[in-house]
PDB file of C-alpha atoms in Angstrom:
ATOM      1  CA  UNK A 157      21.015 -27.594 -17.250  1.00  0.00           C
ATOM      2  CA  UNK A 158      17.430 -26.439 -17.735  1.00  0.00           C
ATOM      3  CA  UNK A 159      16.687 -23.057 -16.176  1.00  0.00           C
ATOM      4  CA  UNK A 160      13.452 -22.947 -14.134  1.00  0.00           C
ATOM      5  CA  UNK A 161      11.353 -19.696 -14.604  1.00  0.00           C
ATOM      6  CA  UNK A 162      11.216 -17.865 -11.291  1.00  0.00           C
ATOM      7  CA  UNK A 163       7.495 -17.790 -11.534  1.00  0.00           C
ATOM      8  CA  UNK A 164       7.461 -21.538 -11.198  1.00  0.00           C
ATOM      9  CA  UNK A 165       9.601 -21.583  -7.933  1.00  0.00           C
ATOM     10  CA  UNK A 166       7.669 -22.198  -4.585  1.00  0.00           C
ATOM     11  CA  UNK A 167       9.039 -18.996  -3.137  1.00  0.00           C
ATOM     12  CA  UNK A 168       7.292 -15.696  -2.653  1.00  0.00           C
ATOM     13  CA  UNK A 169      10.566 -13.846  -3.123  1.00  0.00           C
ATOM     14  CA  UNK A 170      11.278 -15.635  -6.371  1.00  0.00           C
ATOM     15  CA  UNK A 171       7.904 -14.939  -7.661  1.00  0.00           C
ATOM     16  CA  UNK A 172       7.928 -11.259  -6.729  1.00  0.00           C
ATOM     17  CA  UNK A 173      11.405 -10.605  -8.066  1.00  0.00           C
ATOM     18  CA  UNK A 174      10.433 -12.325 -11.422  1.00  0.00           C
ATOM     19  CA  UNK A 175       8.377  -9.120 -12.055  1.00  0.00           C
ATOM     20  CA  UNK A 176      11.521  -7.030 -11.323  1.00  0.00           C
ATOM     21  CA  UNK A 177      13.626  -8.482 -14.083  1.00  0.00           C
ATOM     22  CA  UNK A 178      15.931  -5.491 -13.876  1.00  0.00           C
ATOM     23  CA  UNK A 179      16.302  -2.164 -11.960  1.00  0.00           C
ATOM     24  CA  UNK A 180      14.013  -0.335 -14.511  1.00  0.00           C
ATOM     25  CA  UNK A 181      10.826  -1.797 -13.191  1.00  0.00           C
ATOM     26  CA  UNK A 182      11.502  -0.717  -9.660  1.00  0.00           C
ATOM     27  CA  UNK A 183      12.572   2.795 -10.910  1.00  0.00           C
ATOM     28  CA  UNK A 184       9.272   2.912 -12.939  1.00  0.00           C
ATOM     29  CA  UNK A 185       7.212   2.085  -9.862  1.00  0.00           C
ATOM     30  CA  UNK A 186       9.290   4.668  -7.777  1.00  0.00           C
ATOM     31  CA  UNK A 187       8.347   7.365 -10.275  1.00  0.00           C
ATOM     32  CA  UNK A 188       4.705   6.343 -10.618  1.00  0.00           C
ATOM     33  CA  UNK A 189       4.089   6.312  -6.854  1.00  0.00           C
ATOM     34  CA  UNK A 190       5.757   9.667  -6.634  1.00  0.00           C
ATOM     35  CA  UNK A 191       3.507  11.104  -9.389  1.00  0.00           C
ATOM     36  CA  UNK A 192       5.433  10.721 -12.584  1.00  0.00           C
ATOM     37  CA  UNK A 193       2.767   8.888 -14.538  1.00  0.00           C
ATOM     38  CA  UNK A 194       2.990   9.951 -18.263  1.00  0.00           C
ATOM     39  CA  UNK A 195       5.057   7.797 -20.711  1.00  0.00           C
ATOM     40  CA  UNK A 196       7.139  10.779 -21.946  1.00  0.00           C
ATOM     41  CA  UNK A 197       7.842  11.994 -18.431  1.00  0.00           C
ATOM     42  CA  UNK A 198       8.961   8.543 -17.408  1.00  0.00           C
ATOM     43  CA  UNK A 199      11.186   8.176 -20.486  1.00  0.00           C
ATOM     44  CA  UNK A 200      12.678  11.596 -19.920  1.00  0.00           C
ATOM     45  CA  UNK A 201      13.194  11.133 -16.117  1.00  0.00           C
ATOM     46  CA  UNK A 202      14.746   7.716 -16.260  1.00  0.00           C
ATOM     47  CA  UNK A 203      16.623   8.218 -19.510  1.00  0.00           C
ATOM     48  CA  UNK A 204      15.432   4.732 -20.660  1.00  0.00           C
ATOM     49  CA  UNK A 205      14.814   3.693 -24.152  1.00  0.00           C
ATOM     50  CA  UNK A 206      11.070   3.930 -25.209  1.00  0.00           C
ATOM     51  CA  UNK A 207      11.153   0.323 -26.231  1.00  0.00           C
ATOM     52  CA  UNK A 208      12.301  -0.990 -22.897  1.00  0.00           C
ATOM     53  CA  UNK A 209       9.842   1.491 -21.054  1.00  0.00           C
ATOM     54  CA  UNK A 210       6.952   0.356 -23.213  1.00  0.00           C
ATOM     55  CA  UNK A 211       7.730  -3.438 -22.470  1.00  0.00           C
ATOM     56  CA  UNK A 212       8.152  -2.748 -18.615  1.00  0.00           C
ATOM     57  CA  UNK A 213       4.947  -0.807 -18.582  1.00  0.00           C
ATOM     58  CA  UNK A 214       3.000  -3.443 -20.518  1.00  0.00           C
ATOM     59  CA  UNK A 215       4.216  -6.127 -18.149  1.00  0.00           C
ATOM     60  CA  UNK A 216       3.271  -4.015 -15.063  1.00  0.00           C
ATOM     61  CA  UNK A 217      -0.202  -3.502 -16.505  1.00  0.00           C
ATOM     62  CA  UNK A 218      -0.544  -7.261 -17.387  1.00  0.00           C
ATOM     63  CA  UNK A 219       0.382  -8.112 -13.904  1.00  0.00           C
ATOM     64  CA  UNK A 220      -2.192  -5.681 -12.377  1.00  0.00           C
ATOM     65  CA  UNK A 221       0.457  -3.596 -10.757  1.00  0.00           C
ATOM     66  CA  UNK A 222      -0.355  -0.535 -12.917  1.00  0.00           C
ATOM     67  CA  UNK A 223      -3.482   0.537 -14.751  1.00  0.00           C
ATOM     68  CA  UNK A 224      -3.412   2.579 -17.971  1.00  0.00           C
ATOM     69  CA  UNK A 225      -5.908   5.335 -17.890  1.00  0.00           C
ATOM     70  CA  UNK A 226      -6.936   7.957 -20.482  1.00  0.00           C
ATOM     71  CA  UNK A 227      -6.624  11.503 -19.174  1.00  0.00           C
ATOM     72  CA  UNK A 228      -7.237  13.308 -22.457  1.00  0.00           C
ATOM     73  CA  UNK A 229      -9.326  12.496 -25.527  1.00  0.00           C
ATOM     74  CA  UNK A 230      -8.050  14.883 -28.222  1.00  0.00           C
ATOM     75  CA  UNK A 231      -5.370  13.968 -28.908  1.00  0.00           C
ATOM     76  CA  UNK A 232      -5.651  10.658 -27.067  1.00  0.00           C
ATOM     77  CA  UNK A 233      -3.323  10.645 -24.024  1.00  0.00           C
ATOM     78  CA  UNK A 234      -2.944   7.982 -21.295  1.00  0.00           C
ATOM     79  CA  UNK A 235      -1.054   7.871 -18.009  1.00  0.00           C
ATOM     80  CA  UNK A 236      -0.288   4.996 -15.618  1.00  0.00           C
ATOM     81  CA  UNK A 237      -1.507   4.750 -12.113  1.00  0.00           C
ATOM     82  CA  UNK A 238      -0.658   2.296  -9.382  1.00  0.00           C
ATOM     83  CA  UNK A 239      -3.358  -0.201  -8.477  1.00  0.00           C
ATOM     84  CA  UNK A 240      -3.714  -1.523  -4.972  1.00  0.00           C
ATOM     85  CA  UNK A 241      -1.236  -4.178  -5.779  1.00  0.00           C
ATOM     86  CA  UNK A 242       1.151  -1.537  -7.092  1.00  0.00           C
ATOM     87  CA  UNK A 243       0.829   0.606  -4.076  1.00  0.00           C
ATOM     88  CA  UNK A 244       1.607  -2.260  -1.792  1.00  0.00           C
ATOM     89  CA  UNK A 245       5.104  -2.233  -3.335  1.00  0.00           C
ATOM     90  CA  UNK A 246       5.840   1.068  -1.714  1.00  0.00           C
ATOM     91  CA  UNK A 247       7.088  -0.546   1.511  1.00  0.00           C
ATOM     92  CA  UNK A 248       9.443  -2.721  -0.592  1.00  0.00           C
ATOM     93  CA  UNK A 249      10.739   0.422  -2.459  1.00  0.00           C
ATOM     94  CA  UNK A 250      11.259   2.190   0.956  1.00  0.00           C
ATOM     95  CA  UNK A 251      13.167  -0.888   2.324  1.00  0.00           C
ATOM     96  CA  UNK A 252      15.455  -0.899  -0.962  1.00  0.00           C
ATOM     97  CA  UNK A 253      15.880   2.879  -0.369  1.00  0.00           C
ATOM     98  CA  UNK A 254      16.893   2.430   3.230  1.00  0.00           C
ATOM     99  CA  UNK A 255      19.380  -0.192   2.371  1.00  0.00           C
ATOM    100  CA  UNK A 256      20.731   1.762  -0.527  1.00  0.00           C
ATOM    101  CA  UNK A 257      21.045   4.903   1.658  1.00  0.00           C
ATOM    102  CA  UNK A 258      22.980   2.900   4.194  1.00  0.00           C
ATOM    103  CA  UNK A 259      25.434   1.230   1.836  1.00  0.00           C
ATOM    104  CA  UNK A 260      25.576   3.477  -1.233  1.00  0.00           C
ATOM    105  CA  UNK A 261      24.112   6.743   0.036  1.00  0.00           C
ATOM    106  CA  UNK A 262      27.357   8.914  -0.005  1.00  0.00           C
ATOM    107  CA  UNK A 263      27.449  11.737   0.486  1.00  0.00           C
ATOM    108  CA  UNK A 264      23.993  11.197   2.011  1.00  0.00           C
ATOM    109  CA  UNK A 265      20.555  10.008   1.010  1.00  0.00           C
ATOM    110  CA  UNK A 266      19.240  11.559  -2.190  1.00  0.00           C
ATOM    111  CA  UNK A 267      15.625  11.611  -0.856  1.00  0.00           C
ATOM    112  CA  UNK A 268      14.114  12.141   2.612  1.00  0.00           C
ATOM    113  CA  UNK A 269      10.759  10.429   3.444  1.00  0.00           C
ATOM    114  CA  UNK A 270       8.399  12.457   5.667  1.00  0.00           C
ATOM    115  CA  UNK A 271       5.676  10.799   7.549  1.00  0.00           C
ATOM    116  CA  UNK A 272       2.610  12.964   7.210  1.00  0.00           C
ATOM    117  CA  UNK A 273       0.847  11.551  10.285  1.00  0.00           C
ATOM    118  CA  UNK A 274       3.635  12.923  12.682  1.00  0.00           C
ATOM    119  CA  UNK A 275       5.442  15.358  10.434  1.00  0.00           C
ATOM    120  CA  UNK A 276       8.884  13.788  11.102  1.00  0.00           C
ATOM    121  CA  UNK A 277      11.418  12.511   8.573  1.00  0.00           C
ATOM    122  CA  UNK A 278      11.559   8.664   8.852  1.00  0.00           C
ATOM    123  CA  UNK A 279      12.900   5.516   7.267  1.00  0.00           C
ATOM    124  CA  UNK A 280      11.329   2.092   6.619  1.00  0.00           C
ATOM    125  CA  UNK A 281      11.580  -0.660   9.092  1.00  0.00           C
ATOM    126  CA  UNK A 282      10.142  -4.143   8.949  1.00  0.00           C
ATOM    127  CA  UNK A 283       8.267  -4.601  12.267  1.00  0.00           C
ATOM    128  CA  UNK A 284       6.534  -7.518  13.822  1.00  0.00           C
ATOM    129  CA  UNK A 285       2.709  -7.160  13.118  1.00  0.00           C
ATOM    130  CA  UNK A 286       2.019  -8.303  16.795  1.00  0.00           C
ATOM    131  CA  UNK A 287       4.410  -6.458  19.007  1.00  0.00           C
ATOM    132  CA  UNK A 288       5.992  -3.893  16.825  1.00  0.00           C
ATOM    133  CA  UNK A 289       9.644  -4.845  17.404  1.00  0.00           C
ATOM    134  CA  UNK A 290      11.907  -4.509  14.411  1.00  0.00           C
ATOM    135  CA  UNK A 291      12.521  -7.776  12.521  1.00  0.00           C
ATOM    136  CA  UNK A 292      16.177  -8.811  11.885  1.00  0.00           C
ATOM    137  CA  UNK A 293      17.925 -11.873  10.759  1.00  0.00           C
ATOM    138  CA  UNK A 294      18.994 -12.563  14.353  1.00  0.00           C
ATOM    139  CA  UNK A 295      15.415 -12.388  15.906  1.00  0.00           C
ATOM    140  CA  UNK A 296      13.401 -14.304  13.378  1.00  0.00           C
ATOM    141  CA  UNK A 297      13.259 -17.726  11.745  1.00  0.00           C
ATOM    142  CA  UNK A 298      11.369 -19.016   8.713  1.00  0.00           C
ATOM    143  CA  UNK A 299       8.924 -22.103   9.091  1.00  0.00           C
ATOM    144  CA  UNK A 300       7.313 -23.956   6.244  1.00  0.00           C
ATOM    145  CA  UNK A 301       4.082 -22.484   4.937  1.00  0.00           C
ATOM    146  CA  UNK A 302       0.989 -23.963   3.226  1.00  0.00           C
ATOM    147  CA  UNK A 303       2.249 -23.056  -0.248  1.00  0.00           C
ATOM    148  CA  UNK A 304       5.761 -24.491   0.281  1.00  0.00           C
ATOM    149  CA  UNK A 305       7.010 -27.402  -1.688  1.00  0.00           C
ATOM    150  CA  UNK A 306      10.430 -28.947  -2.583  1.00  0.00           C
ATOM    151  CA  UNK A 307      11.179 -28.483  -6.272  1.00  0.00           C
ATOM    152  CA  UNK A 308      13.042 -26.127  -8.704  1.00  0.00           C
ATOM    153  CA  UNK A 309      14.560 -23.278  -6.690  1.00  0.00           C
ATOM    154  CA  UNK A 310      13.928 -24.928  -3.338  1.00  0.00           C
ATOM    155  CA  UNK A 311      15.855 -28.168  -3.547  1.00  0.00           C
ATOM    156  CA  UNK A 312      17.995 -27.359  -0.470  1.00  0.00           C
ATOM    157  CA  UNK A 313      15.868 -24.779   1.421  1.00  0.00           C
ATOM    158  CA  UNK A 314      12.707 -26.732   1.104  1.00  0.00           C
ATOM    159  CA  UNK A 315      13.994 -29.759   3.206  1.00  0.00           C
ATOM    160  CA  UNK A 316      15.626 -27.306   5.618  1.00  0.00           C
ATOM    161  CA  UNK A 317      12.292 -25.585   6.207  1.00  0.00           C
ATOM    162  CA  UNK A 318      10.507 -28.897   6.413  1.00  0.00           C
ATOM    163  CA  UNK A 319      12.825 -30.009   9.168  1.00  0.00           C
ATOM    164  CA  UNK A 320      11.873 -26.987  11.158  1.00  0.00           C
ATOM    165  CA  UNK A 321       8.210 -28.060  11.091  1.00  0.00           C
ATOM    166  CA  UNK A 322       9.030 -31.185  13.140  1.00  0.00           C
ATOM    167  CA  UNK A 323      11.378 -29.371  15.608  1.00  0.00           C
ATOM    168  CA  UNK A 324       9.161 -26.456  16.440  1.00  0.00           C
TER     169      UNK A 324
END
């Protein structure tokens, strides 16, 4: 059986998670958005091999999620900064953190998130852009979108969504 690359699947989740081949990429993004931007600091913080770190950083730069920027000329030193595309991963990381805190956070969450606007500790929620209500499996449904198609990775879900188009 031939394996379809996730980047070829007509699914935004598949395409997005193709970038996150393993947990290292998410942890690199966590560190960068929190201010750990130098290669040596990332390697030390994560305990990751330099070869794996270099490969993940190269991919993130290639994908436009991070930018490599020189901060010192003599000797030449560079660090990594999140682009707008990279900063938009922050809510995804917060959602993963909330889920991990709930299901694996014993004896409690390792990090608290403080909202600077109101000064309170908070957690990520996914809310409706129109009414502000929290979105859950029970109060949402998925409908076909303009980029959807039946193909690799959507052989079963594609027809299911297409049937919803005619019934809604």
